[in-house]
Coordinates of C-alpha atoms in Angstrom, one line a residue:
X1 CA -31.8 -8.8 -40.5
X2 CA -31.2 -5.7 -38.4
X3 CA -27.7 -4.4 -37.8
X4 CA -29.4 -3.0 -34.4
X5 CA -32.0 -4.0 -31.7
X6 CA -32.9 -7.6 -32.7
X7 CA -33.6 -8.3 -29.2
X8 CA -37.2 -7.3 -27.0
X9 CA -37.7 -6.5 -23.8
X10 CA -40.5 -9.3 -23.8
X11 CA -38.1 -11.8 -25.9
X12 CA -35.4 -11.5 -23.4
X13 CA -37.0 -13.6 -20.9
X14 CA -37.6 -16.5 -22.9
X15 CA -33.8 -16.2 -24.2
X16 CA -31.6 -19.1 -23.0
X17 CA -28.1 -19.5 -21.6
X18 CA -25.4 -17.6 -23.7
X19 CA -24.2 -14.4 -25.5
X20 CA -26.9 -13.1 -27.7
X21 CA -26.8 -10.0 -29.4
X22 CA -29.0 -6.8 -30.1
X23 CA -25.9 -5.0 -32.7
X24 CA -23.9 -2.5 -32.7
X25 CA -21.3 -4.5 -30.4
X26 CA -24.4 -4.8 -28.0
X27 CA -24.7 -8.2 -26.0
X28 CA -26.7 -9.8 -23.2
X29 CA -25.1 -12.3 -21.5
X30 CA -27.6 -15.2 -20.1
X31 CA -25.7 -17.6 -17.1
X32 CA -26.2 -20.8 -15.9
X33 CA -27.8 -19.7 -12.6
X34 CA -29.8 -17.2 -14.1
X35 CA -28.3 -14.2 -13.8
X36 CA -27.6 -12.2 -17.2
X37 CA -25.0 -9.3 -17.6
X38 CA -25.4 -6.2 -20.5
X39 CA -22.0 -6.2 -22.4
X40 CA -20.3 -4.2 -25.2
X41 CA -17.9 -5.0 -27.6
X42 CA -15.8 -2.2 -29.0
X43 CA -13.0 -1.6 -31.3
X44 CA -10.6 1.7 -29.5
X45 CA -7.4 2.8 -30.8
X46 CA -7.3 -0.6 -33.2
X47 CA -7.8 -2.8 -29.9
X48 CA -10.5 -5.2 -28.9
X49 CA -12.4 -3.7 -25.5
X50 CA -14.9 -5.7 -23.6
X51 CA -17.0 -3.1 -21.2
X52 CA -19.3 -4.3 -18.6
X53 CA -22.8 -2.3 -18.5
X54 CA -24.6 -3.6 -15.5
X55 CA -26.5 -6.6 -14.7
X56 CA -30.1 -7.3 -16.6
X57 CA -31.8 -7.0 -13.0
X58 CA -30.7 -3.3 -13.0
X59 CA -30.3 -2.1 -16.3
X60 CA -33.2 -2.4 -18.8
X61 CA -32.7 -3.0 -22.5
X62 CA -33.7 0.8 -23.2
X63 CA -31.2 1.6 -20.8
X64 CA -28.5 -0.5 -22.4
X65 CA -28.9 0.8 -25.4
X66 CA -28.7 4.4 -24.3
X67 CA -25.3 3.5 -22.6
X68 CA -23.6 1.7 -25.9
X69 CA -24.9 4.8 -27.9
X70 CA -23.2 7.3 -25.3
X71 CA -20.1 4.5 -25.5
X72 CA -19.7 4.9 -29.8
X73 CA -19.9 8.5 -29.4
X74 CA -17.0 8.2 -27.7
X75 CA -15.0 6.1 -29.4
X76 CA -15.9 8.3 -32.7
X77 CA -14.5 11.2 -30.5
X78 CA -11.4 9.3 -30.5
X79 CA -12.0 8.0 -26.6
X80 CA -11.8 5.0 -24.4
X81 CA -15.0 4.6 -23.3
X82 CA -13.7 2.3 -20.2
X83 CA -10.8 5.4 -19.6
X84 CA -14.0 7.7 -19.4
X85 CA -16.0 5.5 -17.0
X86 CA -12.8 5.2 -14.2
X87 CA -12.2 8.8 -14.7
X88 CA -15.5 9.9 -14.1
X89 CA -15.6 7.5 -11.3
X90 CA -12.5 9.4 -9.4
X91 CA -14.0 12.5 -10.0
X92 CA -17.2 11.6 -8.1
X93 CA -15.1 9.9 -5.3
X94 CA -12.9 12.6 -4.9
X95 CA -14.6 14.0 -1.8
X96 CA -13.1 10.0 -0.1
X97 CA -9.8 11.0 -1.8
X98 CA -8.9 13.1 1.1
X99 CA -5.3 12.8 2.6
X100 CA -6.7 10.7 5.9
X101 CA -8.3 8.2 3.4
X102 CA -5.7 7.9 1.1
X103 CA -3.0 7.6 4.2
X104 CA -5.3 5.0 5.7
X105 CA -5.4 3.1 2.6
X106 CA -1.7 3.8 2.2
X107 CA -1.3 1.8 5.8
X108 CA -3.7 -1.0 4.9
X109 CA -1.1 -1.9 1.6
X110 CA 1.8 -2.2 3.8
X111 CA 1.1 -3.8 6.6
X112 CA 2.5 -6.6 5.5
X113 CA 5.9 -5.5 5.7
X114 CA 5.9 -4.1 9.2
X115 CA 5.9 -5.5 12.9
X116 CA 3.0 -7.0 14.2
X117 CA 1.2 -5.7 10.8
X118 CA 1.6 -2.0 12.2
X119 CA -0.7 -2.7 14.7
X120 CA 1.4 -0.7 17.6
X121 CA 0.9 2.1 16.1
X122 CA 4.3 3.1 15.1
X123 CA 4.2 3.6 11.2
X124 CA 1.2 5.6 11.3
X125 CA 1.3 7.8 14.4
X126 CA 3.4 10.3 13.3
X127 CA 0.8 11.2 10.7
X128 CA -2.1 10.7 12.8
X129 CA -0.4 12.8 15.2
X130 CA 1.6 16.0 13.5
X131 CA -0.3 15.8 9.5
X132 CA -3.6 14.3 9.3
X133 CA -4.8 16.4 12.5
X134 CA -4.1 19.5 9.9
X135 CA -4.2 18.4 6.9
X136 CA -6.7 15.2 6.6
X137 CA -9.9 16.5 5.4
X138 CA -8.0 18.2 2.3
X139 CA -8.4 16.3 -0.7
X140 CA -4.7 14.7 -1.3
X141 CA -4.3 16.1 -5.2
X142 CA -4.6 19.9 -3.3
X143 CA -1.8 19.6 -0.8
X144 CA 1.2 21.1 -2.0
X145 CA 5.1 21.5 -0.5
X146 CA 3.3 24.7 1.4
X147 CA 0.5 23.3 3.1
X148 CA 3.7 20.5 4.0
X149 CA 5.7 22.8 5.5
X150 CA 3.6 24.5 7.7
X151 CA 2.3 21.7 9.1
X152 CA 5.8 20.2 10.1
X153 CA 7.3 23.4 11.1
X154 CA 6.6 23.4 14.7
X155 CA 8.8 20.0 15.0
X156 CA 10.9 20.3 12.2
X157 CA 14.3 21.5 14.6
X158 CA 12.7 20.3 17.9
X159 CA 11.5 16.8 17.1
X160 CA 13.9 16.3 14.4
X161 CA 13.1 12.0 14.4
X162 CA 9.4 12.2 14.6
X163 CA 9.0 15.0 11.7
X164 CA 11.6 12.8 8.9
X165 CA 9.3 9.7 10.2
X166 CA 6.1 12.2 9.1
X167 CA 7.9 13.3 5.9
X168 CA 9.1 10.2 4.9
X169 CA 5.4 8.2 5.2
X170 CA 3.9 11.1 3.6
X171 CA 6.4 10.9 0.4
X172 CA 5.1 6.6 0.5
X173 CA 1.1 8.2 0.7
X174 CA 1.7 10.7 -2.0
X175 CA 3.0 7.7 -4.1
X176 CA 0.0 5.3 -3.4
X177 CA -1.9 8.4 -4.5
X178 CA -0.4 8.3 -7.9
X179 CA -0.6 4.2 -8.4
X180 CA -4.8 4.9 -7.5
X181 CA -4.7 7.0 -10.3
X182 CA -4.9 10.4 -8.6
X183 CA -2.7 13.7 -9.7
X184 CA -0.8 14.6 -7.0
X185 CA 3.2 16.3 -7.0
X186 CA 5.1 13.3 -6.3
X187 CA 7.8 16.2 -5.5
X188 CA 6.3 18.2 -3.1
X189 CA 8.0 16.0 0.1
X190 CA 11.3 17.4 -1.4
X191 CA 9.8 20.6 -2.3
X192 CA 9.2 21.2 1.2
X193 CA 12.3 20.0 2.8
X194 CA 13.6 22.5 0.7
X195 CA 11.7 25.4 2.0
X196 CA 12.4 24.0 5.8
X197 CA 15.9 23.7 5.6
X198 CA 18.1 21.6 7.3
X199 CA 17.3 20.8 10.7
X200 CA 19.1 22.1 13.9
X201 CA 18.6 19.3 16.1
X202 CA 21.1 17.5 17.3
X203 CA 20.5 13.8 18.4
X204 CA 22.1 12.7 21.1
X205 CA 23.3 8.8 21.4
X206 CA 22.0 6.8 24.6
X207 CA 24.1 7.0 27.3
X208 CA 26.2 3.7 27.7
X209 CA 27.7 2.5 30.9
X210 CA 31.6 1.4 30.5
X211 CA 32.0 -1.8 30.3
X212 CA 34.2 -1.6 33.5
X213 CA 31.6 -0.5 35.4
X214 CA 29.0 -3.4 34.1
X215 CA 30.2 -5.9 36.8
X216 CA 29.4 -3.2 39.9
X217 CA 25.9 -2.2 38.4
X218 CA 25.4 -6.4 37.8
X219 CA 26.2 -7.2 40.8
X220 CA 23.9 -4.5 42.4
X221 CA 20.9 -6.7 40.6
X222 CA 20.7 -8.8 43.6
X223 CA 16.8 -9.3 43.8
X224 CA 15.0 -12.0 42.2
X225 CA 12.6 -9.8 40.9
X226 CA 11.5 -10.2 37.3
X227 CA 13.1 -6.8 36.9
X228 CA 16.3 -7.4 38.1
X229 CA 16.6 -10.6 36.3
X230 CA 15.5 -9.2 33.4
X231 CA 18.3 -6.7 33.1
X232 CA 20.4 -9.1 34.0
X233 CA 19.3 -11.1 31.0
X234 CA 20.0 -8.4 28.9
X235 CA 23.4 -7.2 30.2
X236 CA 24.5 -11.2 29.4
X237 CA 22.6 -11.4 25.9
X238 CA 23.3 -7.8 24.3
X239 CA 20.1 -7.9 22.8
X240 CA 17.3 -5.2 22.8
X241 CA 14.2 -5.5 25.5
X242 CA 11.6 -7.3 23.5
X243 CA 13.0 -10.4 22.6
X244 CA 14.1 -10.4 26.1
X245 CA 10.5 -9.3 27.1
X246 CA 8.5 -11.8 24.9
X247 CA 11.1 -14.3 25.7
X248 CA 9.0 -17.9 26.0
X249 CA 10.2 -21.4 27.3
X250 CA 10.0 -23.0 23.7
X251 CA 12.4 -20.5 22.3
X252 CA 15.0 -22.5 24.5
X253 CA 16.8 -25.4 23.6
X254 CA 19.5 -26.5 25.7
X255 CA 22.4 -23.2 25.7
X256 CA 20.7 -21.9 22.6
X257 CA 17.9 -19.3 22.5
X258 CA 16.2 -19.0 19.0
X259 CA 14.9 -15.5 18.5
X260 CA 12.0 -15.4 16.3
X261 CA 12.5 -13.0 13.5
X262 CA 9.1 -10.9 14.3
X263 CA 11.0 -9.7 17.9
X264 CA 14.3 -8.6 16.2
X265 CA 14.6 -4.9 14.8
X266 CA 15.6 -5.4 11.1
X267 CA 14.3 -9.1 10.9
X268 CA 10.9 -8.0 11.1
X269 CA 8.8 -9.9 7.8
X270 CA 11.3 -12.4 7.5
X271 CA 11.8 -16.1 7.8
X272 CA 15.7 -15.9 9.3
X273 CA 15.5 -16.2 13.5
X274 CA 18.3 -14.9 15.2
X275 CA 20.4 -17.6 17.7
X276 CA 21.6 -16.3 20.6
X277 CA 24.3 -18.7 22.3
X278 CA 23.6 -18.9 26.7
X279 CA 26.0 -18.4 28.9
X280 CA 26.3 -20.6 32.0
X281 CA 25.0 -17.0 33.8
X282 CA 22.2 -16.7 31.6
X283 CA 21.1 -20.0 32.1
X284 CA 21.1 -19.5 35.3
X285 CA 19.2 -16.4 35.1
X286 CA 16.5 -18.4 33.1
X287 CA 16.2 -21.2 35.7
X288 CA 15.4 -18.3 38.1
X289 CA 12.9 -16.5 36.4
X290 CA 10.9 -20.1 35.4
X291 CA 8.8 -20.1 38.6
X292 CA 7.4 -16.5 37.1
X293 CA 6.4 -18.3 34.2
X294 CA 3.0 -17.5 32.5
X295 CA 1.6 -19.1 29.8
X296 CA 5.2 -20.3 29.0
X297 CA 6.0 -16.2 28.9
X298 CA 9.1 -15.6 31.4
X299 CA 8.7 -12.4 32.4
X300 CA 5.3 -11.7 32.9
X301 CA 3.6 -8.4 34.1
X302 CA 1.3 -8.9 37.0
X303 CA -1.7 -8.2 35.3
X304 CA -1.7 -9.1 32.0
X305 CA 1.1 -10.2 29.1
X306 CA 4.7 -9.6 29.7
X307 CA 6.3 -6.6 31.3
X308 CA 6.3 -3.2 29.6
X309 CA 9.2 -1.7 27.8
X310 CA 9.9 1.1 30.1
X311 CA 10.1 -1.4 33.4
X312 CA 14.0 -1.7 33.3
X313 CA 14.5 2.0 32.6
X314 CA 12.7 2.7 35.2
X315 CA 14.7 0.8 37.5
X316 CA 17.9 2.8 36.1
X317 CA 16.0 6.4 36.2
X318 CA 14.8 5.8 39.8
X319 CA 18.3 5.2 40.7
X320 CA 19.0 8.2 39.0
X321 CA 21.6 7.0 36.0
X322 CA 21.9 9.2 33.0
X323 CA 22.3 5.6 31.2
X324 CA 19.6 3.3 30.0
X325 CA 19.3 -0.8 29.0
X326 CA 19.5 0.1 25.5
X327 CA 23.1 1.3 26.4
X328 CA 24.4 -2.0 27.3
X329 CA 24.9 -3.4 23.6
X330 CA 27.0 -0.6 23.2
X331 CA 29.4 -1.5 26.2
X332 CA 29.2 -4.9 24.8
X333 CA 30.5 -3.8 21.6
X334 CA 33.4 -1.6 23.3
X335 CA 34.4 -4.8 25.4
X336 CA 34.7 -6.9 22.4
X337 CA 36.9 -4.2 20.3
X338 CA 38.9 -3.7 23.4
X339 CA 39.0 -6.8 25.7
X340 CA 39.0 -9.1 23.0
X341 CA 40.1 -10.2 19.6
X342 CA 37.1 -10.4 17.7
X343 CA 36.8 -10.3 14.3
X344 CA 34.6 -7.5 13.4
X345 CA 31.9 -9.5 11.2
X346 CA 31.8 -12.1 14.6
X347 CA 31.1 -8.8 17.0
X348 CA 29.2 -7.2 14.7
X349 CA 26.8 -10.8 14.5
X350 CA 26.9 -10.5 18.3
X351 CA 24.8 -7.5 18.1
X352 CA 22.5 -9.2 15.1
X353 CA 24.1 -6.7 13.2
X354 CA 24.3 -7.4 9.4
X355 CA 27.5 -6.7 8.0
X356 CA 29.3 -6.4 4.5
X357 CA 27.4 -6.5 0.9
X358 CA 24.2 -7.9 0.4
X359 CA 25.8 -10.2 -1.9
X360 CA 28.3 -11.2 1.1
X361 CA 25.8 -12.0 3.3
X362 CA 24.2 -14.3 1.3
X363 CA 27.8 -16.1 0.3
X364 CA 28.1 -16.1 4.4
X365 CA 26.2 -18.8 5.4
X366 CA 27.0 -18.8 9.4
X367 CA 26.0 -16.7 12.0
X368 CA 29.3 -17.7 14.0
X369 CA 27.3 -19.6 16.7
X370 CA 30.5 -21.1 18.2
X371 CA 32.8 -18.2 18.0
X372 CA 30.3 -16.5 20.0
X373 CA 29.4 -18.7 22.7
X374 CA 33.1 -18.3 23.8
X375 CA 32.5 -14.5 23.7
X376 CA 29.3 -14.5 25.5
X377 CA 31.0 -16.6 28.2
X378 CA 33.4 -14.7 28.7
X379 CA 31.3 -11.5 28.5
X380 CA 29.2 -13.2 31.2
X381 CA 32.6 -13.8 33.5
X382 CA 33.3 -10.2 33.3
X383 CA 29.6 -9.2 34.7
X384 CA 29.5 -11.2 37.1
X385 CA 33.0 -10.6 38.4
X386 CA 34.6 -14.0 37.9
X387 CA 36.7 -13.9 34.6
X388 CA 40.2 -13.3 35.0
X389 CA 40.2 -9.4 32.9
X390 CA 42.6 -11.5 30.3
X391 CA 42.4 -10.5 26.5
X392 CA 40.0 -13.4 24.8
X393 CA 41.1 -14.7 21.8
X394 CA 39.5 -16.3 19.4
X395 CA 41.2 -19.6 17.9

């Protein structure tokens, strides 16, 4: 019998279902449904390979044969012939592996792990908006610390934030270039910081009223519009303006507000919601933003889904304050360490702050629900202007 081609182009057809072979490692596999797939069996480096060649219905038995000839060659060369094929493959992709595609891709992989599945924009923008308009058409192996540099630059000292946000996705794109296979400088983010320097810019904190002062700013909240009540909801809560945004009617139950994790900063991706214990104020704030109600939705904006996040800072810039809503958890903060007696860990959880080792929290198993409903009361006499400015203490 012959070591090679035992099988005919005009035998094949008659073949039935299985592996049948034409030698040399050469086999046609015949399926169920009909279909049949060219296969070859190799021996590389002292392991067993199994490498696809096409499907019958594209690839004729001349063709085949040619292929598992060109495959031995290489394996007598000392070659994977499967190593060959992806190789080759990149090569004649490279013109896709530009740094736009590879970013793109880059974003696609973690969405998973950010808010909303990145679809504000956030994790991508400062790419899109101070790399990829430079450098996107270059293929991602070819840009170096150089090309990095003088791209970011221009923002490097004056937007300080948004350039470390571009370096720091570039250094996770440049790494999902190297897991594809591709050879690009996983140094060349640090390479460039190098040649930028240290930045110049200074940030500046957001300005916080003193928590003296809340009560007179509260109190000038007088309107039942679904901004004032709003920021007064925030001032009571200390929590950021998107929970208090996206805040719904089944989030409530009883004094308790349940904060899904998606709508806290640092939560996002996981399964923990965040309780926030009402005050007698707050409630009462809710019960007078209910009739504004839609689609269960609290605060509204008159078009379409709830308000924006600029609508209370707004309100504060109009009236020309240097300070803005964000502020506020900080003059919560300051009134616990100084109005009250507070454990740290308890003020800290106030904030949804995490605190100690990771190990720690997950001995910790409370969010000190009670300790701080007695705080937020309190926090919420003080606002309004009806506590008695006595130190509270925690029994």
């Amino acid at each position: 019998m012959r070591a090679l081609n035992r099988l005919s182009a005009t035998g094949i057809k008659s073949l039935g279902e299985g592996k049948h072979p034409d030698g040399g490692g050469l086999w046609l596999h015949k399926r169920k449904d009909g279909g049949a797939q060219w296969f070859l069996r190799l021996t590389v480096h002292g392991r067993r390979r199994e490498m696809g060649l096409g499907r019958l219905a594209d690839v004729s038995l001349k063709e085949a044969r040619l292929a598992a000839e060109k495959c031995r060659a290489l394996v007598r060369e000392g070659k994977d012939p499967i190593k060959e094929r992806d190789r080759q493959r990149r090569e004649g992709a490279r013109s896709d592996n530009t740094l736009r595609s590879v970013a793109e891709d880059a974003f696609e992989a973690r969405k998973a792990e950010l808010r909303g599945e990145g679809k504000a924009g956030r994790w991508f923008s400062p790419l899109e908006l101070h790399v990829l308009t430079k450098l996107g058409k270059v293929p991602v192996e070819e840009v170096n610390q150089q090309d990095i540099k003088e791209t970011l630059a221009p923002i490097w000292h004056t937007k300080a934030d948004t350039a470390r946000k571009a370096m720091n996705r570039l250094n996770i794109v440049f790494k999902h270039a190297a897991a594809l296979g591709l050879d690009v400088d996983l140094q060349a983010t640090d390479k460039a910081r190098a040649l930028l320097g240290k930045s110049r810019h200074q940030p500046k904190n957001i300005v916080a009223m003193d928590w003296r002062d809340v009560p007179a700013f509260y109190a000038s909240l007088s309107e039942p519009t679904l901004t004032h009540l709003a920021l007064r909801l925030l001032i009571l809560t200390g929590t950021r303006s998107k929970p208090i945004r996206f805040l719904h009617e089944d989030h409530i139950d009883g004094d308790v507000w349940t904060v899904p994790a998606e709508l806290m900063k640092g939560l996002e991706g996981k399964t923990g919601d965040f309780r926030v214990p009402l005050s007698n104020e707050a409630l009462s704030i809710i019960e007078q933003a209910r009739p504004h109600a839609r689609d269960g939705f609290l605060f509204p904006s008159s078009r379409k889904g709830v308000i924006s996040d600029a609508t209370m800072a707004r309100l504060m810039e109009r009236r020309e304050m240097a300070e803005r809503p964000h502020g506020f958890r900080s003059s919560l903060r300051t009134w616990l360490s100084e109005a009250t007696s507070a454990p740290p860990e308890v003020a800290e959880t106030v904030l949804a702050h995490a605190t100690g080792s990771a190990v720690e929290r997950a001995y910790r198993r409370t969010d000190f629900l009670e300790q701080r409903r007695a705080l937020m009361e309190r926090w919420a006499e003080h606002v309004s202007g009806s506590g008695s400015g006595k130190v509270v203490k925690l029994a």
